Structures are given as C-alpha cells and as structure tokens.
CSV table of C-alpha atoms in Angstrom, one decimal:
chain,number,residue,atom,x,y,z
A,1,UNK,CA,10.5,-11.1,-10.2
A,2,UNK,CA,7.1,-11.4,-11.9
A,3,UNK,CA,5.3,-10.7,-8.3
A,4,UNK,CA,7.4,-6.8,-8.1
A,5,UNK,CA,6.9,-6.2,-11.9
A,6,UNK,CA,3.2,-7.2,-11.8
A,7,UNK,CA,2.9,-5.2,-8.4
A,8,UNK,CA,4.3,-2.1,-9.6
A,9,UNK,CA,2.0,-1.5,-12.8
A,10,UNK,CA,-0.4,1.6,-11.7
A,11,UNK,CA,-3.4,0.4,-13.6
A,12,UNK,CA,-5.5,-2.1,-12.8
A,13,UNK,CA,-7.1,-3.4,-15.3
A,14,UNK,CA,-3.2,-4.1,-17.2
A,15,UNK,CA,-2.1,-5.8,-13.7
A,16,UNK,CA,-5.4,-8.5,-13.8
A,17,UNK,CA,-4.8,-9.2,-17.4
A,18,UNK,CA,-0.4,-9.7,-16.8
A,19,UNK,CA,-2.0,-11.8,-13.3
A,20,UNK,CA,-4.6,-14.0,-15.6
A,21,UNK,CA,-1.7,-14.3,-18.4
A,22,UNK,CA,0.4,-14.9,-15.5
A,23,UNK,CA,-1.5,-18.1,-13.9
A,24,UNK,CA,-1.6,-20.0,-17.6
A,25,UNK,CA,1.8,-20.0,-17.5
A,26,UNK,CA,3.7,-24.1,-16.7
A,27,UNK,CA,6.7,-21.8,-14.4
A,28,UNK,CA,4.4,-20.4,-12.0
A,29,UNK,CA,5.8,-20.3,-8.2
A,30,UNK,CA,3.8,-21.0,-5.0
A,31,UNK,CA,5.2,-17.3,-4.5
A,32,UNK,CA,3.2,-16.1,-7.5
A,33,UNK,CA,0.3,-17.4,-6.1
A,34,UNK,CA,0.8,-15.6,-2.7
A,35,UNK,CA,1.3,-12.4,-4.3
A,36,UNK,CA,-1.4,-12.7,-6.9
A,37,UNK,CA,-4.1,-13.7,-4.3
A,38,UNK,CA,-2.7,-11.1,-2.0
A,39,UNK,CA,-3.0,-8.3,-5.2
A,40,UNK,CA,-6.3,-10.0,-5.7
A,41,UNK,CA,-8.2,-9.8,-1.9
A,42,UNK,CA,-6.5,-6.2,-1.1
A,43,UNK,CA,-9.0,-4.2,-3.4
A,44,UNK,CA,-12.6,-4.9,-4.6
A,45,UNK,CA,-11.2,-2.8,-7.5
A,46,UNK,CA,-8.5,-5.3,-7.8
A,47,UNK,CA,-11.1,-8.2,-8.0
A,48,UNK,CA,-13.7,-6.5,-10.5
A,49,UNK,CA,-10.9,-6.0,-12.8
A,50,UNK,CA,-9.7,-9.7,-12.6
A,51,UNK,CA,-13.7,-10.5,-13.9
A,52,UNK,CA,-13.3,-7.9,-16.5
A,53,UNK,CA,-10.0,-9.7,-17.7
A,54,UNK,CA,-11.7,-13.6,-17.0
A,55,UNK,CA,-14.6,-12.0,-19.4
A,56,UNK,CA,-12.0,-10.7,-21.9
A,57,UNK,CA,-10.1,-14.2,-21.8
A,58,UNK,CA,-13.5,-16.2,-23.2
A,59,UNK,CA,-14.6,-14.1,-25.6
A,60,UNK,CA,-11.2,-14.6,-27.1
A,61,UNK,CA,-11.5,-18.1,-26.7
A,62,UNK,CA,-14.7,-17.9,-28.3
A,63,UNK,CA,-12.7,-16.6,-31.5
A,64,UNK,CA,-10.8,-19.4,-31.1
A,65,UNK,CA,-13.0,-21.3,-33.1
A,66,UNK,CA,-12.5,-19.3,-35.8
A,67,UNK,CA,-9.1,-18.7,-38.0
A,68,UNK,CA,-8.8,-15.8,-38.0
A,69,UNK,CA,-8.8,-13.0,-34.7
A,70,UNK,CA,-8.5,-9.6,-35.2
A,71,UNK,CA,-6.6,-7.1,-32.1
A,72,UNK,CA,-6.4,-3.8,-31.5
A,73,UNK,CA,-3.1,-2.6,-30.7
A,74,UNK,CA,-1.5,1.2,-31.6
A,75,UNK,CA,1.1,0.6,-33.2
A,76,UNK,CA,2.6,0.0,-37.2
A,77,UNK,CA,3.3,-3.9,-38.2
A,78,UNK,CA,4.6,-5.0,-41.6
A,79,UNK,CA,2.9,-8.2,-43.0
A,80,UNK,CA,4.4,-11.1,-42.9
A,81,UNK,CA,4.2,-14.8,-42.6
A,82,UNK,CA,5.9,-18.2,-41.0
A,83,UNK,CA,6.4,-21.9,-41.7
A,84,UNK,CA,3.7,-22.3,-38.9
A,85,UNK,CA,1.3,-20.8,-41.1
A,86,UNK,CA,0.8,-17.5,-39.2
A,87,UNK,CA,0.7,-14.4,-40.9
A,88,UNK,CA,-0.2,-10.7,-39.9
A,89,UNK,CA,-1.4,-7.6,-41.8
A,90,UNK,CA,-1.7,-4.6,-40.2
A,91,UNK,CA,-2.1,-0.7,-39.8
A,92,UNK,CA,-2.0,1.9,-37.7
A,93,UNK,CA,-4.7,1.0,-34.7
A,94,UNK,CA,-5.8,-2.7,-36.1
A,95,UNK,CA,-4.4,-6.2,-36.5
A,96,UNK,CA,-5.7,-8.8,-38.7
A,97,UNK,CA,-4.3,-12.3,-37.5
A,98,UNK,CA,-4.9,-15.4,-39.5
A,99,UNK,CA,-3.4,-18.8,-38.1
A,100,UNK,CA,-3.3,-22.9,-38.0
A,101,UNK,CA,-2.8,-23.2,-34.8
A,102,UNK,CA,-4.3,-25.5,-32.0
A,103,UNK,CA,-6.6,-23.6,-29.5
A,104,UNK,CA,-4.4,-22.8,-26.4
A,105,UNK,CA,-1.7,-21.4,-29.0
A,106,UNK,CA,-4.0,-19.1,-30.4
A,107,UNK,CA,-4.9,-17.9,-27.1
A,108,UNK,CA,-1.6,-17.7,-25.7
A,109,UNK,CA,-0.8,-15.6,-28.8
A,110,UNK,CA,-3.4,-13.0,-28.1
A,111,UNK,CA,-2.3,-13.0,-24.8
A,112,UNK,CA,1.3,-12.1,-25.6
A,113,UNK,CA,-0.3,-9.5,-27.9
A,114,UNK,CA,-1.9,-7.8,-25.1
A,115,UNK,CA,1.0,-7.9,-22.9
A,116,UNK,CA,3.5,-6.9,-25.7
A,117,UNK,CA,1.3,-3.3,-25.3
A,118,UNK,CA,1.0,-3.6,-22.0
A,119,UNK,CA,4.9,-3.6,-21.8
A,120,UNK,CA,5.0,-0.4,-24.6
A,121,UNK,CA,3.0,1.5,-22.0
A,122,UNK,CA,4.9,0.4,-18.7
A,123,UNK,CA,7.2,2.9,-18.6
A,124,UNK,CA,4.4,5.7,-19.0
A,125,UNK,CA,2.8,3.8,-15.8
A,126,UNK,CA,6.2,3.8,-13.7
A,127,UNK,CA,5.1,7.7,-13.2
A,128,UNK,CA,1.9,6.7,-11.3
A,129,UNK,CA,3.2,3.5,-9.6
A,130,UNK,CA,1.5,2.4,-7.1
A,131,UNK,CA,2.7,0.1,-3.9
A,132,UNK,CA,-0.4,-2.1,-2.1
A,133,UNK,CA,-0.4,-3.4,1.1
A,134,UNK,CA,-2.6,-4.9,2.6
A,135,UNK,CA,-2.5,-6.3,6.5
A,136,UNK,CA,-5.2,-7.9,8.8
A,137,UNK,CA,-4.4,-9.4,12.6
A,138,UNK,CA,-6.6,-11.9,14.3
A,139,UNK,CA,-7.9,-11.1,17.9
A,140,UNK,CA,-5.3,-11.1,20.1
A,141,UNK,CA,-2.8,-10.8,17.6
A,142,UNK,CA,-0.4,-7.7,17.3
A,143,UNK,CA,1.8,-6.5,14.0
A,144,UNK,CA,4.1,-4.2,12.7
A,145,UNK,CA,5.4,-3.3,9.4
A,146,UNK,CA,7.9,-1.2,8.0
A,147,UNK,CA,6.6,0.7,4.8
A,148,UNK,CA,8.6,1.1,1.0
A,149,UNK,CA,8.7,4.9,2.5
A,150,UNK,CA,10.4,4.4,5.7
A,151,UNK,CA,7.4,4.7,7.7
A,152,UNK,CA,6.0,2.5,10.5
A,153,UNK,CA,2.7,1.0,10.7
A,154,UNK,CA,1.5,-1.0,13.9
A,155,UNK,CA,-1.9,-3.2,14.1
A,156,UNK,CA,-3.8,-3.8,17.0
A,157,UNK,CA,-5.7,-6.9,17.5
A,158,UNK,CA,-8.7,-7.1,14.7
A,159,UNK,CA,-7.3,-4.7,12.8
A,160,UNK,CA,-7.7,-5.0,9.2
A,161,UNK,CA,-5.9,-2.2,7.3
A,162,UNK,CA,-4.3,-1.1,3.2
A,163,UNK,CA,-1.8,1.4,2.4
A,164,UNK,CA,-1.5,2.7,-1.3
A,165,UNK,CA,2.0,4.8,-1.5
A,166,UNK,CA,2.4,6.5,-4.8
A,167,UNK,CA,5.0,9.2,-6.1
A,168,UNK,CA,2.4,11.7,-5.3
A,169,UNK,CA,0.5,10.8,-2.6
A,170,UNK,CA,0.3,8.1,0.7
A,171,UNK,CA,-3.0,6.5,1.4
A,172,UNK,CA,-4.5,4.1,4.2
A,173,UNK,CA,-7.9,2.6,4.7
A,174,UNK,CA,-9.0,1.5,7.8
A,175,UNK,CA,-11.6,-0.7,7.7
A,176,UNK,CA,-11.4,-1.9,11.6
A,177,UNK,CA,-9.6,-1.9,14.6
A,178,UNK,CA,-6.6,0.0,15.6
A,179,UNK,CA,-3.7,1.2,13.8
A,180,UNK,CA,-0.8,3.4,15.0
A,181,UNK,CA,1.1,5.0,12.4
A,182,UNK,CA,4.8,6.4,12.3
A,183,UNK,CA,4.5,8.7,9.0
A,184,UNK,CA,7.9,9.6,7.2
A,185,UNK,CA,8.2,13.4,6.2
A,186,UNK,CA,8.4,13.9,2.5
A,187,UNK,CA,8.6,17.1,1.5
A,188,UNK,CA,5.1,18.1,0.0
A,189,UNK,CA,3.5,14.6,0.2
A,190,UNK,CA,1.0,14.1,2.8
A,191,UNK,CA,-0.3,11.3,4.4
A,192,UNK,CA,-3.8,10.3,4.6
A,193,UNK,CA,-5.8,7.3,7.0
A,194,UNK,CA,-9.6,6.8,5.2
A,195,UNK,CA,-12.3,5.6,8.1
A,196,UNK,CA,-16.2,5.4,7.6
A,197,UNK,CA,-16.5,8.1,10.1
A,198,UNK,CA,-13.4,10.5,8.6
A,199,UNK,CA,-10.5,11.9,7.3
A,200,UNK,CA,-6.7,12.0,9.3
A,201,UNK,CA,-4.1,14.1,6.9
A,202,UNK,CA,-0.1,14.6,8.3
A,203,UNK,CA,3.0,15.4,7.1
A,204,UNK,CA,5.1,13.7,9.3
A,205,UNK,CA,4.3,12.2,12.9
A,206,UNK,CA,3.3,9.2,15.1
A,207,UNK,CA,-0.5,8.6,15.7
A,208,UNK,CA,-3.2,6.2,16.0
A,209,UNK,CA,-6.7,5.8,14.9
A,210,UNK,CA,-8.8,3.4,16.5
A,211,UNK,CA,-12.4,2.9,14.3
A,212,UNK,CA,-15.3,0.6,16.5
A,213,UNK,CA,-17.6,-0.2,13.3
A,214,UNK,CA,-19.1,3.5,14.8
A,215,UNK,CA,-17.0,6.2,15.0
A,216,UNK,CA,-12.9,6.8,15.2
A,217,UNK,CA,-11.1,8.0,17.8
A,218,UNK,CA,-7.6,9.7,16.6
A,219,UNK,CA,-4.8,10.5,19.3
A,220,UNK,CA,-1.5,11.6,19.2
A,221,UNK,CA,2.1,10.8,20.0
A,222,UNK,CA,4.1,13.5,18.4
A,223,UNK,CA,3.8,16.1,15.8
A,224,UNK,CA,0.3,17.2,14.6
A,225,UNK,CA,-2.6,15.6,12.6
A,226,UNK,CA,-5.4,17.7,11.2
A,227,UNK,CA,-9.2,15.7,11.3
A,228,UNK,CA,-11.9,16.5,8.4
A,229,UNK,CA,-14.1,15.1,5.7
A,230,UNK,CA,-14.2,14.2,2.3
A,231,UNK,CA,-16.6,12.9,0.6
A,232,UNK,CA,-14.4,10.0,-1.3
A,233,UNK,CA,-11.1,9.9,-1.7
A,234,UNK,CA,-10.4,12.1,-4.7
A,235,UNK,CA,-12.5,15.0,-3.1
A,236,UNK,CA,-10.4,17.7,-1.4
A,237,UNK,CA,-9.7,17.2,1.9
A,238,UNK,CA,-10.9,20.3,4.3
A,239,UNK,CA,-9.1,20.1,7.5
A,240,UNK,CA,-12.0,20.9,10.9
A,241,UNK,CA,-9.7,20.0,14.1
A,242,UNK,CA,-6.4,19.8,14.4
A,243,UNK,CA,-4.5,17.8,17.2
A,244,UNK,CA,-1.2,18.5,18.7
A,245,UNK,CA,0.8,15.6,21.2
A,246,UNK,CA,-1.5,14.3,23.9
A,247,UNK,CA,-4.6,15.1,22.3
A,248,UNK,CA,-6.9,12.7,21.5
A,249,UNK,CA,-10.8,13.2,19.6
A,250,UNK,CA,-13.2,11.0,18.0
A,251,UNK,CA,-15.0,12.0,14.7
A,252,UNK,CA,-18.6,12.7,15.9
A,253,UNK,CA,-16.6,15.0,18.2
A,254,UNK,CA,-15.4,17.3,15.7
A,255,UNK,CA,-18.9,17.6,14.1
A,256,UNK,CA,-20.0,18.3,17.6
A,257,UNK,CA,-17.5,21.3,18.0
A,258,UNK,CA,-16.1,19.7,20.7
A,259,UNK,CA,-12.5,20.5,22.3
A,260,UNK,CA,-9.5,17.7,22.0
A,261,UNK,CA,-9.1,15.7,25.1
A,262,UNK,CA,-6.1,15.8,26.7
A,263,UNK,CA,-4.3,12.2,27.2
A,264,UNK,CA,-1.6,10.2,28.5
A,265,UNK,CA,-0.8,9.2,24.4
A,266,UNK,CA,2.2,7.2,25.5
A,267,UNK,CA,0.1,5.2,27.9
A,268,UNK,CA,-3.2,4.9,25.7
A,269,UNK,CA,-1.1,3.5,22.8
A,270,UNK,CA,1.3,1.1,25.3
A,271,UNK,CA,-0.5,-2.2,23.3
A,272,UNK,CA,1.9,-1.7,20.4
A,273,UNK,CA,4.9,-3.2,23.3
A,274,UNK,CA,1.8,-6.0,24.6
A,275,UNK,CA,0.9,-4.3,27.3
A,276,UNK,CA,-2.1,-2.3,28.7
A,277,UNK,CA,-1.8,0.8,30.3
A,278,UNK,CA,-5.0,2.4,32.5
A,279,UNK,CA,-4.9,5.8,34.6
A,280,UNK,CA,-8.3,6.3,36.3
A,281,UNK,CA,-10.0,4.6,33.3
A,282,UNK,CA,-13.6,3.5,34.3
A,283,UNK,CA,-14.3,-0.3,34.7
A,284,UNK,CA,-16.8,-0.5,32.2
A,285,UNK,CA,-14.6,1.3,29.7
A,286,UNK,CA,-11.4,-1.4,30.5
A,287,UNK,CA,-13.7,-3.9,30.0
A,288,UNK,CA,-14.6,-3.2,27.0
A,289,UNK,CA,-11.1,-2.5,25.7
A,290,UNK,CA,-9.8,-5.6,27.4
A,291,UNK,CA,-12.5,-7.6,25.5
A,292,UNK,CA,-11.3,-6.6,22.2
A,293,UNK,CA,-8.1,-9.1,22.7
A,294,UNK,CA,-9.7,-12.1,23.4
A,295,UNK,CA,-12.2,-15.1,22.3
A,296,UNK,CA,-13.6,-15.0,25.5
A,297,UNK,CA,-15.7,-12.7,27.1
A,298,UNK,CA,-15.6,-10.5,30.2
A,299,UNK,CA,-19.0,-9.3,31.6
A,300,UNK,CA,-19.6,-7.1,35.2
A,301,UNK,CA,-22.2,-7.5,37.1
A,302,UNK,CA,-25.4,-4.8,36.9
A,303,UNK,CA,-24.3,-2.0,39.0
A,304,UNK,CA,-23.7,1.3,38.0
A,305,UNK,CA,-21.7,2.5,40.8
A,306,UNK,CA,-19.6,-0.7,40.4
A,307,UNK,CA,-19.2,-0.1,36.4
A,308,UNK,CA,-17.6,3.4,37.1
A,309,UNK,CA,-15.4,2.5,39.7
A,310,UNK,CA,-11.5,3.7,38.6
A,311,UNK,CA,-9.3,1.4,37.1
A,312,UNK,CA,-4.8,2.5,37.4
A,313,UNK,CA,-3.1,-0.8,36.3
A,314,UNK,CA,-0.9,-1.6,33.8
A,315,UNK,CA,0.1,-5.3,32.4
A,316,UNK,CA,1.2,-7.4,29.8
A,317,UNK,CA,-1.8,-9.1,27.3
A,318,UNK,CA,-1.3,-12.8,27.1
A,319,UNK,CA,-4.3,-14.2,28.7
A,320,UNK,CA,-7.8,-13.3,29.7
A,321,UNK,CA,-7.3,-15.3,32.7
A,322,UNK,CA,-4.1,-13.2,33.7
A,323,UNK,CA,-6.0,-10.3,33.0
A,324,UNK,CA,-8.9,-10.7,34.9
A,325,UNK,CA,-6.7,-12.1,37.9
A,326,UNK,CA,-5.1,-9.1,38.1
A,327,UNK,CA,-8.3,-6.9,37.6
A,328,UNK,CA,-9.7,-8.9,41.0
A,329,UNK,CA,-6.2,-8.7,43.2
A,330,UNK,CA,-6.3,-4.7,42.2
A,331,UNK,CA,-9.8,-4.0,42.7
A,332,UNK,CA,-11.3,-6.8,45.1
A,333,UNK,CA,-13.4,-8.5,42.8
A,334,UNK,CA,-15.3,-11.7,42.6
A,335,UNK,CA,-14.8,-13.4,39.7
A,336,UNK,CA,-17.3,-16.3,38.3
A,337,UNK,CA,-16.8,-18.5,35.2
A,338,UNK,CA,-19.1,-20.2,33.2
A,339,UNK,CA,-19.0,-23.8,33.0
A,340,UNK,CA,-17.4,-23.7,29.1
A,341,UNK,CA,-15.2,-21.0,30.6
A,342,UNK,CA,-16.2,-18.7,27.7
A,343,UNK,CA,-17.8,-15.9,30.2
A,344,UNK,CA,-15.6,-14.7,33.2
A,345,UNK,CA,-17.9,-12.4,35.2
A,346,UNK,CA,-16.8,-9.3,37.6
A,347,UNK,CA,-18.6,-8.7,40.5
A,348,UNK,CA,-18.3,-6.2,43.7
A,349,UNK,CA,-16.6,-8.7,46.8
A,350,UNK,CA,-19.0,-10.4,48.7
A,351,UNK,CA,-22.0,-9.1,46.3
C-alpha cells in the first residue's frame, strides 16, 4: 500500500521526503525497497530530489541538539502540552515546538510534521498524478508491458525506456534501443516518445522507434504518427512529417526533406514474436541488426560487392550460432570462428 500511495504523489520533492520518511520506518517490506529504488533510478529528477530531502533530514538533526525546533507548516494550531513534556504554540504559517525527547523522536516528530502537510495537500496532487515506469532489457532480451492506460509497450534487446502517463498527457523517453508502442485512443490526450534526435506525437496507433545512440528511425504498423522537434519537453510540439502504415523515416531525414520509405512494417517489426524477418535487406545491414542481439560478434569479410549482396530470410533469435548457420546454408558462406568463439566471421565460399 505505501509503494501505490508514494507512487501516485505528482510532486517530487513530497514523494522523496514520504520515501526518506518511509525507509526509517521498523515495518518496511523488501517490496518497499523494490519500489523505492525503482522510483529512485527511473528519473535523475527523482534522485536530485532524494539529496534535497537527505540534506533537509540533517539539518533537522542538526536542531536536534537543541530543544527546541521551529516548522513551517500553513495551517492554525492551538497550544498545548503533554505528560511527555511536548508542547506547541502556533499561528498561522509558523510552529514553535519545544520538547524532552531523545534524538530519533524528535526527528521522527518533524518528520510526521512534514508528512501530516504532505497528506493536507495530497488530494490537491491527485489532479496532476503521475504514473512512472520505467523498463530496460539486456541484449538479447525481449519485453512487453501492458500500460495503467490500456496501451502496449514492447522492448527490443538493449532497450532502455520510461513512460510518464498523467490525466493530461502520456509521455515516453527513449534513451536506447527499440521500442514498439500500441497507444490507446483517449479522446484529446496524445501520446508522445522523446529521443535525442526527435519528437513522435499519436493519438492512437501501433509504432516503433528504434534510436542507435545517432539518430531514430520511426515506422509504422497502423494508424498515423506525426515526426517533429521540440526543444524540451514542455516546448510545443510542431509536427514536420507525418507517417501513414508502411512508412518508415529516420529523424535526420525529415530535416533533410526527405520522402517516407515505404516498408514491409509487419516484417521490419517481426522481433516483438523472436523472430527476424529480411526482404532483400543488404548483408552488411543484417549484420548489423543481427549483432544487436548478441554478446558475440558477427564480422564479414572486406568486400564491397560481398557486403551488398541481398539477404530474404526469416528465423527465430535464440543463438548467434543458429543465426549465422542459417545465414551460410542461405547465402553460401564460409564461416570462421575465433579461437574464444567471440568473433564468427562471413566470408564469400571458397574466398
């Protein structure tokens, strides 16, 4: 229960101070944990906060020392005072707090404090709420998710991806690799997928963008996407390209004025099922896809005419020993392996 509650507060700076209040406490779960490092490494934002709040935690137990701590809150309290020797005096805006009371009480009291008005203001928050993901896949690996909004995300081996859905708006970041999305239409509420190189905004469709560390390539299963800049997030988005089923372009196209290129979508995208679909790809270019999936590496001799020759094949990824069997059988190929098997090297029959 603590994860949700702590997961759906829409500022961040009141989530890292519930997580650090959160962490002190004697019922904490291995769950907690998950979802507080999981909150924690999905957003440098996230992590910056959590040092504000550490920071905030020692000058209060710097005050400690003292007997007396004074908090901010706004808000009207009567005075009053305990057997414990506690008592409080207070107006509008300030708190004066005089206490007997061993260190880690005192601190745990300010810390209830802060959460009491972080509570006061939750419901005010609940109207920008904000669910995080965050997902990353291993090479080789392959993942799919369904989102709080009905849609569908898949991951592609080293893909590291976040997703911020909000009442307003739908957000993704792709930092690398290859994502294929499945957006839910919601009336008025668009969704966006944030590379280095651009912008991807729809309202409802199935897509992928694909981002090499250089540039993005966005194609398209069904419906539309429109391709543009911004130059963060909260700038307006301005729409340069649009892309209809089958239609696939990279970024640095789009600033080039180049035309969409027309696809076999269903086939380009045939990893999300584990397999690998080519129709008169060159070699050079499967080879380079094909060593995105594994540890190992596939290399081809120097030979132009060799590096362009056609590649139609379609198989399953487990192995890059299957897959550069069936690369040989297709195409005629000799095949040499280094000695640590790390380097499996194509070469023309006979060369």
């Amino acid at each position: 229960m603590a994860a949700i509650f702590f997961n759906k507060l829409g500022n961040t700076d009141e989530a890292a101070i519930r997580w650090l209040a959160r962490l002190d406490m004697p019922d904490l779960s291995d769950r907690d944990k998950q979802a507080f490092y999981h909150w924690l490494n999905s957003s440098e934002k996230h992590q910056a906060a959590y040092l504000r709040a550490e920071q905030l935690s020692s000058r209060s137990n710097q005050l400690q020392n003292s007997n007396n701590l004074e908090l901010l809150f706004n808000g009207e309290a009567q005075g009053r005072s305990s057997a414990d020797g506690l008592s409080v005096s207070a107006t509008k805006g300030k708190a004066l707090i005089s206490f007997g009371l061993p260190a880690w009480q005192s601190w745990a009291l300010s810390c209830s404090i802060m959460l009491m008005g972080v509570a006061v203001l939750f419901n005010v928050l609940q109207a920008n709420d904000i669910t995080s993901y965050h997902y990353q896949t291993a090479v080789g690996e392959l993942q799919s998710h369904t989102l709080a909004d009905g849609s569908t995300v898949w991951l592609n081996t080293a893909t590291e991806l976040s997703i911020e859905l909000g009442e307003h708006e739908r957000k993704a970041y792709l930092k690398k690799g290859e994502a294929l999305f499945d957006v839910r239409h919601r009336d008025g509420q668009s969704f966006e997928v944030y590379t280095d190189s651009g912008v991807v905004q729809v309202l409802g469709t199935k897509f992928s963008v694909y981002y090499d560390n250089r540039d993005a390539t966005v194609t398209v299963l069904e419906g539309k996407v429109a391709l543009g800049f911004a130059q963060d997030e909260n700038a307006s988005f301005e729409h340069q390209q649009v892309l209809l089923p089958n239609q696939s372009l990279t970024f640095q196209a789009v600033r080039d004025g180049e035309q969409p290129k027309t696809v076999d979508a269903k086939s380009v995208l045939s990893w999300r099922n584990k397999r690998l679909s080519y129709q008169g790809v060159a070699l050079e270019l499967v080879v380079k896809d094909l060593n995105r999936y594994f540890d190992e590496e596939i290399t081809m001799v120097d030979d132009d005419a060799f590096r362009q020759m056609p590649v139609t094949a379609n198989f399953r990824v487990t192995s890059v020993d299957e897959a550069v069997y069936k690369l040989a059988v297709s195409l005629d190929l000799d095949v040499s392996v280094s000695d640590a098997g790390q380097t499996h090297t194509l070469a023309p029959r006979g060369n």
